[in-house]
Amino acid sequence: MIRDDAEALRTAARLAEEFRPGASGRDARRELPRAELDRLTATGLLAVTVPAGHGGADVCAATLAEVFRLLASADASLAQIPQSHFAYVNVLRQQGSPEQQAFFFAEVLAGRRFGNAQSEAGTKHLQDIRTRLVAAGDGSYLLTGVKNYSTGALFADWIPVLARAEDDLLHVAYVPADAPGLTVTDDWDGMGQRTTASGTVRLDSVRVPAAHVVPHHLTFTGPQLHGAIAQLLHAAIDAGIAAGALAEAVEFVTTRSRPWFESGYDTAAEDPLLIQRFGELELRHRAADALLAAAARAVDAARAGLDDDSAAEASIAVAAAKAYAGSAALEIADALFEVSGTRAALDSLNLHRHWRDARTHTLHDPARWKIQHIGRYVLNGTRPPRHGLL
């Protein structure tokens, strides 16, 4: 059990140092991090957002964001796996009945993991959810559909499934991973975040008791932070990738790179042009971290006094952090090669994993739309929409 924010941060920092040495090898071999995820779970870190009234540490958003940033700086794939876990713990906080909260929060405190079965391929757009939840007539439901990009499902004890009921409203069904009719296939072959096992979940008339179905659509009928919290963790992962790539660039240039012969210096680290470039990259890194911290504070402020204005401010702050951190991660991961030289391109060094992770992760949702909503908010005072992605 982790008792407070300080302990959560200490635990995350310690785990990041444990996971960092093996991250490149796991990526290169596509070796799924089961042992590392079990280690993370055993520390109690996955239970830190359980409300205090149910025995959890109930850490603030600023702490949770820093936990993810630290983990992603060491291994972006490993950090990605529990992102949905926390998102669906939050669904229960918002719309779970007292009985559902008591049951599922106890599961989380006992070390059970949530995966996700949310996105679908081949539909008109992201919110065209075709998975169906149909009343079975005995107080339970039957769940049918196919989900893609199901990060965490392969490692989960419970798989929250986003589905539409017969009235077309969105619900989340919490399904045990061993439920009859549910299969999880490790068919993820992305160029980055290679060890997240973000494969396919198939649901063939999976029976779900009503007690395990949460009316997620109610979340969006009023001020909410569901999207802001989920996106804050994505921003933290991007900021972590940026930090990891910059640290690797520093290590390479100070220990392996040769100076350019025209510089007149004995080491690459003395080259004033390289020094200038590292200064620019550090500014990007610091700005990403600062925007992340500001966004987390906005989320915490909104949680303390949630209304339309505070929810909008939190969503905009998170959108700014996410848009900036994504571009910073890509620039720094690319610049790693620019500052390190030809040798850095050796496939055996696997330095390209940082760029591959950043490029893959930043495709979750387009930054251009976040910037649109920021512009509308600043120029016209238009609050961002309540669709759960801001």
CSV table of C-alpha atoms in Angstrom, one decimal:
chain,number,residue,atom,x,y,z
A,1,MET,CA,0.0,0.0,0.0
A,2,ILE,CA,1.2,3.5,-0.9
A,3,ARG,CA,-0.1,6.0,1.6
A,4,ASP,CA,0.5,9.4,0.2
A,5,ASP,CA,1.8,11.5,-2.7
A,6,ALA,CA,5.4,11.6,-1.5
A,7,GLU,CA,5.6,7.8,-1.3
A,8,ALA,CA,4.0,7.5,-4.8
A,9,LEU,CA,6.7,9.8,-6.2
A,10,ARG,CA,9.5,8.0,-4.5
A,11,THR,CA,8.2,4.6,-5.7
A,12,ALA,CA,7.9,5.8,-9.3
A,13,ALA,CA,11.4,7.2,-9.3
A,14,ARG,CA,12.8,4.0,-7.9
A,15,LEU,CA,10.9,1.9,-10.4
A,16,ALA,CA,12.1,4.1,-13.3
A,17,GLU,CA,15.7,3.4,-12.4
A,18,GLU,CA,15.0,-0.3,-12.2
A,19,PHE,CA,13.2,-0.4,-15.5
A,20,ARG,CA,15.6,1.8,-17.5
A,21,PRO,CA,18.5,-0.6,-18.1
A,22,GLY,CA,16.4,-3.2,-19.8
A,23,ALA,CA,14.1,-1.0,-21.8
A,24,SER,CA,16.1,-1.0,-25.0
A,25,GLY,CA,16.5,-4.7,-25.0
A,26,ARG,CA,12.8,-5.3,-24.4
A,27,ASP,CA,12.0,-3.1,-27.3
A,28,ALA,CA,14.5,-4.6,-29.6
A,29,ARG,CA,13.4,-8.2,-28.9
A,30,ARG,CA,9.7,-7.2,-28.4
A,31,GLU,CA,9.8,-8.8,-25.1
A,32,LEU,CA,6.6,-8.0,-23.2
A,33,PRO,CA,7.3,-6.5,-19.8
A,34,ARG,CA,5.2,-8.9,-17.7
A,35,ALA,CA,7.7,-9.1,-14.9
A,36,GLU,CA,8.2,-5.4,-14.8
A,37,LEU,CA,4.4,-4.8,-14.8
A,38,ASP,CA,4.0,-7.3,-12.0
A,39,ARG,CA,6.7,-5.4,-10.1
A,40,LEU,CA,5.0,-2.1,-10.6
A,41,THR,CA,1.7,-3.6,-9.5
A,42,ALA,CA,3.2,-5.1,-6.4
A,43,THR,CA,4.3,-1.7,-5.1
A,44,GLY,CA,0.7,-0.5,-4.9
A,45,LEU,CA,1.3,2.2,-7.5
A,46,LEU,CA,-1.7,1.2,-9.6
A,47,ALA,CA,-4.0,1.9,-6.6
A,48,VAL,CA,-2.9,5.4,-5.8
A,49,THR,CA,-6.1,7.1,-7.2
A,50,VAL,CA,-8.5,5.0,-5.2
A,51,PRO,CA,-10.4,7.4,-3.0
A,52,ALA,CA,-9.4,7.8,0.6
A,53,GLY,CA,-12.8,6.8,1.7
A,54,HIS,CA,-12.2,3.4,0.2
A,55,GLY,CA,-8.7,3.0,1.6
A,56,GLY,CA,-6.6,4.5,-1.2
A,57,ALA,CA,-4.0,7.3,-1.2
A,58,ASP,CA,-6.1,9.4,-3.5
A,59,VAL,CA,-3.1,11.2,-4.9
A,60,CYS,CA,-3.5,14.5,-6.7
A,61,ALA,CA,-3.3,14.9,-10.5
A,62,ALA,CA,0.1,16.6,-10.2
A,63,THR,CA,1.5,13.5,-8.5
A,64,LEU,CA,-0.1,11.1,-11.0
A,65,ALA,CA,1.3,13.0,-14.0
A,66,GLU,CA,4.8,13.0,-12.5
A,67,VAL,CA,4.5,9.2,-11.9
A,68,PHE,CA,3.8,8.7,-15.6
A,69,ARG,CA,6.5,11.1,-16.7
A,70,LEU,CA,9.1,9.3,-14.6
A,71,LEU,CA,8.1,5.9,-15.9
A,72,ALA,CA,8.0,7.0,-19.5
A,73,SER,CA,11.4,8.5,-19.2
A,74,ALA,CA,12.7,5.0,-18.6
A,75,ASP,CA,10.3,2.9,-20.8
A,76,ALA,CA,7.6,4.5,-22.8
A,77,SER,CA,5.9,1.2,-23.6
A,78,LEU,CA,5.7,0.2,-19.9
A,79,ALA,CA,4.3,3.6,-19.0
A,80,GLN,CA,1.6,3.4,-21.6
A,81,ILE,CA,0.2,0.1,-20.4
A,82,PRO,CA,-1.5,1.4,-17.2
A,83,GLN,CA,-2.8,4.6,-18.7
A,84,SER,CA,-6.2,3.1,-19.4
A,85,HIS,CA,-6.2,1.5,-15.9
A,86,PHE,CA,-6.3,4.9,-14.3
A,87,ALA,CA,-8.8,6.2,-16.8
A,88,TYR,CA,-11.2,3.5,-15.9
A,89,VAL,CA,-10.6,3.8,-12.2
A,90,ASN,CA,-11.7,7.4,-12.8
A,91,VAL,CA,-14.9,6.2,-14.7
A,92,LEU,CA,-15.9,4.4,-11.5
A,93,ARG,CA,-15.2,7.5,-9.4
A,94,GLN,CA,-17.5,9.5,-11.6
A,95,GLN,CA,-20.4,7.2,-12.4
A,96,GLY,CA,-20.0,4.0,-10.4
A,97,SER,CA,-22.7,3.2,-7.9
A,98,PRO,CA,-21.7,2.9,-4.2
A,99,GLU,CA,-21.8,-0.9,-4.6
A,100,GLN,CA,-19.7,-0.8,-7.8
A,101,GLN,CA,-17.1,1.5,-6.2
A,102,ALA,CA,-16.8,-0.7,-3.1
A,103,PHE,CA,-16.3,-3.8,-5.2
A,104,PHE,CA,-14.0,-2.5,-7.9
A,105,PHE,CA,-11.9,-0.3,-5.7
A,106,ALA,CA,-11.3,-3.3,-3.4
A,107,GLU,CA,-10.1,-5.2,-6.5
A,108,VAL,CA,-7.7,-2.4,-7.4
A,109,LEU,CA,-6.3,-2.2,-3.9
A,110,ALA,CA,-5.8,-6.0,-4.0
A,111,GLY,CA,-3.6,-5.6,-7.1
A,112,ARG,CA,-6.1,-6.3,-9.9
A,113,ARG,CA,-5.3,-4.5,-13.2
A,114,PHE,CA,-7.8,-2.8,-15.6
A,115,GLY,CA,-7.0,-3.0,-19.3
A,116,ASN,CA,-9.1,-1.4,-22.0
A,117,ALA,CA,-11.3,-2.3,-25.0
A,118,GLN,CA,-12.3,1.1,-26.3
A,119,SER,CA,-11.2,1.9,-29.9
A,120,GLU,CA,-12.5,0.2,-33.0
A,121,ALA,CA,-10.9,0.1,-36.4
A,122,GLY,CA,-12.8,0.5,-39.7
A,123,THR,CA,-15.5,2.7,-38.3
A,124,LYS,CA,-16.5,6.2,-39.6
A,125,HIS,CA,-14.6,8.0,-36.8
A,126,LEU,CA,-13.4,7.5,-33.2
A,127,GLN,CA,-16.8,7.9,-31.6
A,128,ASP,CA,-18.5,5.5,-34.0
A,129,ILE,CA,-18.7,2.7,-31.4
A,130,ARG,CA,-20.4,-0.4,-32.8
A,131,THR,CA,-19.8,-2.8,-29.9
A,132,ARG,CA,-23.3,-3.6,-28.5
A,133,LEU,CA,-24.6,-4.2,-25.0
A,134,VAL,CA,-27.9,-6.0,-25.3
A,135,ALA,CA,-30.2,-6.9,-22.4
A,136,ALA,CA,-30.4,-10.7,-22.0
A,137,GLY,CA,-33.7,-10.7,-20.1
A,138,ASP,CA,-32.4,-12.1,-16.9
A,139,GLY,CA,-30.9,-8.9,-15.5
A,140,SER,CA,-27.6,-9.4,-17.4
A,141,TYR,CA,-26.3,-8.2,-20.7
A,142,LEU,CA,-24.7,-9.7,-23.8
A,143,LEU,CA,-21.7,-7.9,-25.2
A,144,THR,CA,-20.6,-8.3,-28.8
A,145,GLY,CA,-17.9,-6.5,-30.8
A,146,VAL,CA,-14.3,-6.2,-31.8
A,147,LYS,CA,-11.9,-3.8,-30.3
A,148,ASN,CA,-8.4,-2.7,-31.5
A,149,TYR,CA,-5.5,-0.9,-29.9
A,150,SER,CA,-6.5,-2.5,-26.6
A,151,THR,CA,-3.4,-1.5,-24.6
A,152,GLY,CA,-3.2,-3.3,-21.3
A,153,ALA,CA,-5.9,-5.9,-22.1
A,154,LEU,CA,-3.3,-8.8,-22.4
A,155,PHE,CA,-2.1,-8.1,-18.9
A,156,ALA,CA,-5.4,-7.3,-17.3
A,157,ASP,CA,-7.6,-8.9,-14.7
A,158,TRP,CA,-10.6,-6.8,-15.8
A,159,ILE,CA,-11.2,-5.4,-19.2
A,160,PRO,CA,-13.4,-2.3,-19.3
A,161,VAL,CA,-15.3,-2.4,-22.6
A,162,LEU,CA,-16.8,0.8,-24.2
A,163,ALA,CA,-20.2,-0.2,-25.8
A,164,ARG,CA,-23.5,1.3,-26.8
A,165,ALA,CA,-26.7,0.0,-25.3
A,166,GLU,CA,-29.9,-0.5,-27.2
A,167,ASP,CA,-30.7,3.2,-26.6
A,168,ASP,CA,-27.4,4.0,-28.3
A,169,LEU,CA,-26.0,5.5,-25.1
A,170,LEU,CA,-22.4,4.8,-24.0
A,171,HIS,CA,-21.7,2.4,-21.2
A,172,VAL,CA,-18.6,0.8,-19.8
A,173,ALA,CA,-18.9,-2.9,-19.0
A,174,TYR,CA,-16.2,-4.3,-16.7
A,175,VAL,CA,-15.5,-7.8,-17.9
A,176,PRO,CA,-13.2,-10.4,-16.2
A,177,ALA,CA,-10.3,-11.3,-18.5
A,178,ASP,CA,-11.2,-15.0,-18.4
A,179,ALA,CA,-14.9,-14.5,-19.3
A,180,PRO,CA,-16.3,-17.0,-21.8
A,181,GLY,CA,-16.5,-15.5,-25.3
A,182,LEU,CA,-13.7,-13.0,-24.7
A,183,THR,CA,-10.4,-13.4,-26.5
A,184,VAL,CA,-7.4,-11.1,-26.4
A,185,THR,CA,-4.9,-11.4,-29.3
A,186,ASP,CA,-1.4,-10.0,-29.2
A,187,ASP,CA,-1.3,-8.8,-32.8
A,188,TRP,CA,0.1,-5.3,-32.2
A,189,ASP,CA,2.9,-4.6,-34.7
A,190,GLY,CA,3.4,-0.9,-34.4
A,191,MET,CA,6.8,0.6,-35.1
A,192,GLY,CA,6.9,2.2,-31.7
A,193,GLN,CA,5.7,1.3,-28.2
A,194,ARG,CA,6.3,-2.2,-29.4
A,195,THR,CA,5.9,-3.9,-26.0
A,196,THR,CA,2.5,-2.5,-25.0
A,197,ALA,CA,0.7,-5.6,-26.6
A,198,SER,CA,-2.0,-3.2,-27.9
A,199,GLY,CA,-3.8,-5.9,-29.8
A,200,THR,CA,-7.3,-7.0,-30.5
A,201,VAL,CA,-10.2,-7.9,-28.1
A,202,ARG,CA,-13.0,-9.9,-29.5
A,203,LEU,CA,-16.3,-10.2,-27.7
A,204,ASP,CA,-18.7,-13.0,-28.8
A,205,SER,CA,-22.0,-12.7,-26.7
A,206,VAL,CA,-20.0,-12.2,-23.5
A,207,ARG,CA,-22.4,-12.2,-20.5
A,208,VAL,CA,-22.0,-9.3,-18.2
A,209,PRO,CA,-24.1,-8.8,-15.0
A,210,ALA,CA,-25.8,-5.5,-14.6
A,211,ALA,CA,-23.7,-4.8,-11.5
A,212,HIS,CA,-20.7,-4.5,-13.7
A,213,VAL,CA,-22.1,-2.0,-16.2
A,214,VAL,CA,-21.5,1.7,-15.6
A,215,PRO,CA,-23.5,4.5,-17.4
A,216,HIS,CA,-20.6,6.3,-18.9
A,217,HIS,CA,-22.8,8.7,-21.0
A,218,LEU,CA,-23.8,10.5,-17.8
A,219,THR,CA,-20.2,11.7,-17.4
A,220,PHE,CA,-20.7,14.1,-20.3
A,221,THR,CA,-24.0,15.7,-19.2
A,222,GLY,CA,-22.2,18.2,-17.0
A,223,PRO,CA,-18.8,19.6,-16.1
A,224,GLN,CA,-16.3,16.7,-16.2
A,225,LEU,CA,-12.6,16.0,-16.0
A,226,HIS,CA,-12.6,12.5,-17.6
A,227,GLY,CA,-10.9,13.7,-20.8
A,228,ALA,CA,-8.6,16.1,-19.0
A,229,ILE,CA,-7.2,13.4,-16.7
A,230,ALA,CA,-6.8,10.8,-19.4
A,231,GLN,CA,-5.1,13.3,-21.7
A,232,LEU,CA,-2.9,14.6,-18.9
A,233,LEU,CA,-1.4,11.1,-18.6
A,234,HIS,CA,-0.8,11.0,-22.4
A,235,ALA,CA,1.0,14.4,-22.1
A,236,ALA,CA,3.1,13.0,-19.2
A,237,ILE,CA,4.2,10.1,-21.4
A,238,ASP,CA,5.3,12.4,-24.2
A,239,ALA,CA,7.2,14.6,-21.7
A,240,GLY,CA,8.8,11.5,-20.3
A,241,ILE,CA,9.9,10.4,-23.8
A,242,ALA,CA,11.4,13.8,-24.3
A,243,ALA,CA,13.3,13.5,-21.0
A,244,GLY,CA,14.6,10.0,-21.8
A,245,ALA,CA,15.7,11.0,-25.3
A,246,LEU,CA,17.6,14.1,-24.0
A,247,ALA,CA,19.3,12.1,-21.3
A,248,GLU,CA,20.4,9.5,-23.9
A,249,ALA,CA,21.7,12.3,-26.1
A,250,VAL,CA,23.8,13.8,-23.3
A,251,GLU,CA,25.2,10.4,-22.4
A,252,PHE,CA,26.2,9.6,-26.0
A,253,VAL,CA,27.7,13.0,-26.8
A,254,THR,CA,29.8,13.1,-23.6
A,255,THR,CA,31.1,9.5,-23.9
A,256,ARG,CA,31.1,8.4,-27.5
A,257,SER,CA,30.8,11.3,-30.0
A,258,ARG,CA,33.9,12.7,-31.8
A,259,PRO,CA,34.3,16.5,-32.2
A,260,TRP,CA,33.9,18.0,-35.7
A,261,PHE,CA,37.4,18.7,-36.9
A,262,GLU,CA,36.6,22.4,-37.6
A,263,SER,CA,35.6,23.1,-34.0
A,264,GLY,CA,39.1,23.0,-32.8
A,265,TYR,CA,38.1,21.2,-29.6
A,266,ASP,CA,39.3,17.9,-28.3
A,267,THR,CA,35.8,16.6,-27.3
A,268,ALA,CA,32.3,16.9,-28.8
A,269,ALA,CA,30.9,18.3,-25.5
A,270,GLU,CA,33.1,21.4,-25.9
A,271,ASP,CA,31.8,22.3,-29.4
A,272,PRO,CA,30.0,25.6,-29.0
A,273,LEU,CA,27.5,24.7,-31.8
A,274,LEU,CA,26.6,21.5,-30.0
A,275,ILE,CA,26.3,23.4,-26.7
A,276,GLN,CA,23.9,25.8,-28.3
A,277,ARG,CA,21.8,22.9,-29.6
A,278,PHE,CA,21.6,21.2,-26.3
A,279,GLY,CA,20.6,24.5,-24.7
A,280,GLU,CA,17.7,24.7,-27.2
A,281,LEU,CA,16.7,21.1,-26.5
A,282,GLU,CA,16.8,21.7,-22.8
A,283,LEU,CA,14.4,24.7,-23.2
A,284,ARG,CA,12.0,22.4,-25.0
A,285,HIS,CA,12.3,19.8,-22.3
A,286,ARG,CA,11.8,22.3,-19.5
A,287,ALA,CA,8.8,23.9,-21.2
A,288,ALA,CA,7.1,20.6,-21.7
A,289,ASP,CA,7.6,19.7,-18.0
A,290,ALA,CA,6.3,23.2,-17.0
A,291,LEU,CA,3.2,23.0,-19.1
A,292,LEU,CA,2.6,19.5,-17.8
A,293,ALA,CA,2.8,20.7,-14.2
A,294,ALA,CA,0.6,23.7,-14.9
A,295,ALA,CA,-2.0,21.4,-16.5
A,296,ALA,CA,-2.0,19.1,-13.5
A,297,ARG,CA,-2.5,22.0,-11.2
A,298,ALA,CA,-5.4,23.1,-13.3
A,299,VAL,CA,-7.0,19.6,-13.0
A,300,ASP,CA,-6.5,19.6,-9.3
A,301,ALA,CA,-8.0,23.1,-9.0
A,302,ALA,CA,-11.0,21.9,-11.0
A,303,ARG,CA,-11.5,18.8,-8.9
A,304,ALA,CA,-11.6,21.1,-5.8
A,305,GLY,CA,-14.3,23.3,-7.3
A,306,LEU,CA,-15.8,21.7,-10.4
A,307,ASP,CA,-18.0,23.9,-12.7
A,308,ASP,CA,-18.1,24.7,-16.3
A,309,ASP,CA,-15.4,27.3,-16.1
A,310,SER,CA,-12.9,25.3,-14.0
A,311,ALA,CA,-13.5,22.2,-16.2
A,312,ALA,CA,-12.9,24.3,-19.4
A,313,GLU,CA,-9.7,25.8,-17.9
A,314,ALA,CA,-8.4,22.3,-17.0
A,315,SER,CA,-9.2,20.9,-20.4
A,316,ILE,CA,-7.4,23.8,-22.2
A,317,ALA,CA,-4.4,23.6,-19.9
A,318,VAL,CA,-4.1,19.9,-20.6
A,319,ALA,CA,-4.6,20.4,-24.4
A,320,ALA,CA,-1.7,22.9,-24.3
A,321,ALA,CA,0.5,20.5,-22.4
A,322,LYS,CA,-0.3,17.6,-24.7
A,323,ALA,CA,0.2,19.5,-27.9
A,324,TYR,CA,3.5,20.9,-26.8
A,325,ALA,CA,4.9,17.8,-25.2
A,326,GLY,CA,4.2,15.8,-28.3
A,327,SER,CA,6.1,18.1,-30.5
A,328,ALA,CA,9.0,18.4,-28.0
A,329,ALA,CA,9.3,14.6,-27.8
A,330,LEU,CA,9.5,14.3,-31.5
A,331,GLU,CA,12.0,17.1,-31.9
A,332,ILE,CA,14.3,15.9,-29.1
A,333,ALA,CA,14.1,12.3,-30.2
A,334,ASP,CA,15.1,13.4,-33.7
A,335,ALA,CA,17.8,15.7,-32.6
A,336,LEU,CA,19.4,12.9,-30.7
A,337,PHE,CA,20.9,11.8,-34.0
A,338,GLU,CA,21.7,15.3,-35.1
A,339,VAL,CA,23.9,16.0,-32.1
A,340,SER,CA,25.3,12.4,-31.8
A,341,GLY,CA,26.5,11.8,-35.3
A,342,THR,CA,26.6,8.9,-37.7
A,343,ARG,CA,27.4,6.2,-35.2
A,344,ALA,CA,24.1,6.9,-33.4
A,345,ALA,CA,22.3,5.5,-36.4
A,346,LEU,CA,23.5,2.0,-35.7
A,347,ASP,CA,20.5,-0.3,-35.4
A,348,SER,CA,22.3,-2.3,-32.6
A,349,LEU,CA,22.2,0.8,-30.4
A,350,ASN,CA,18.4,1.1,-30.8
A,351,LEU,CA,18.5,4.9,-30.1
A,352,HIS,CA,15.7,5.3,-32.6
A,353,ARG,CA,13.3,3.7,-30.1
A,354,HIS,CA,12.7,7.1,-28.6
A,355,TRP,CA,11.5,8.6,-31.9
A,356,ARG,CA,9.5,5.5,-32.7
A,357,ASP,CA,7.8,5.7,-29.3
A,358,ALA,CA,7.1,9.4,-29.7
A,359,ARG,CA,5.8,9.2,-33.2
A,360,THR,CA,3.5,6.3,-32.4
A,361,HIS,CA,2.2,7.7,-29.1
A,362,THR,CA,1.5,11.2,-30.6
A,363,LEU,CA,-0.9,9.5,-33.1
A,364,HIS,CA,-3.5,8.8,-30.4
A,365,ASP,CA,-5.3,12.0,-31.3
A,366,PRO,CA,-4.4,15.0,-33.5
A,367,ALA,CA,-2.7,18.0,-31.8
A,368,ARG,CA,-4.1,20.3,-34.5
A,369,TRP,CA,-7.6,20.0,-33.0
A,370,LYS,CA,-6.3,20.7,-29.5
A,371,ILE,CA,-4.7,23.9,-30.9
A,372,GLN,CA,-8.1,24.7,-32.5
A,373,HIS,CA,-9.9,24.5,-29.2
A,374,ILE,CA,-7.2,26.5,-27.5
A,375,GLY,CA,-7.6,29.3,-30.1
A,376,ARG,CA,-11.4,29.3,-29.8
A,377,TYR,CA,-11.2,29.5,-26.1
A,378,VAL,CA,-8.6,32.4,-26.0
A,379,LEU,CA,-10.2,34.4,-28.9
A,380,ASN,CA,-13.9,33.9,-28.3
A,381,GLY,CA,-14.2,32.4,-24.9
A,382,THR,CA,-15.6,29.2,-26.4
A,383,ARG,CA,-15.4,26.3,-23.9
A,384,PRO,CA,-14.1,23.1,-25.3
A,385,PRO,CA,-16.6,20.3,-26.0
A,386,ARG,CA,-17.4,17.5,-23.5
A,387,HIS,CA,-16.4,14.6,-25.6
A,388,GLY,CA,-13.8,13.1,-23.3
A,389,LEU,CA,-10.7,13.8,-25.5
A,390,LEU,CA,-9.8,17.2,-24.0
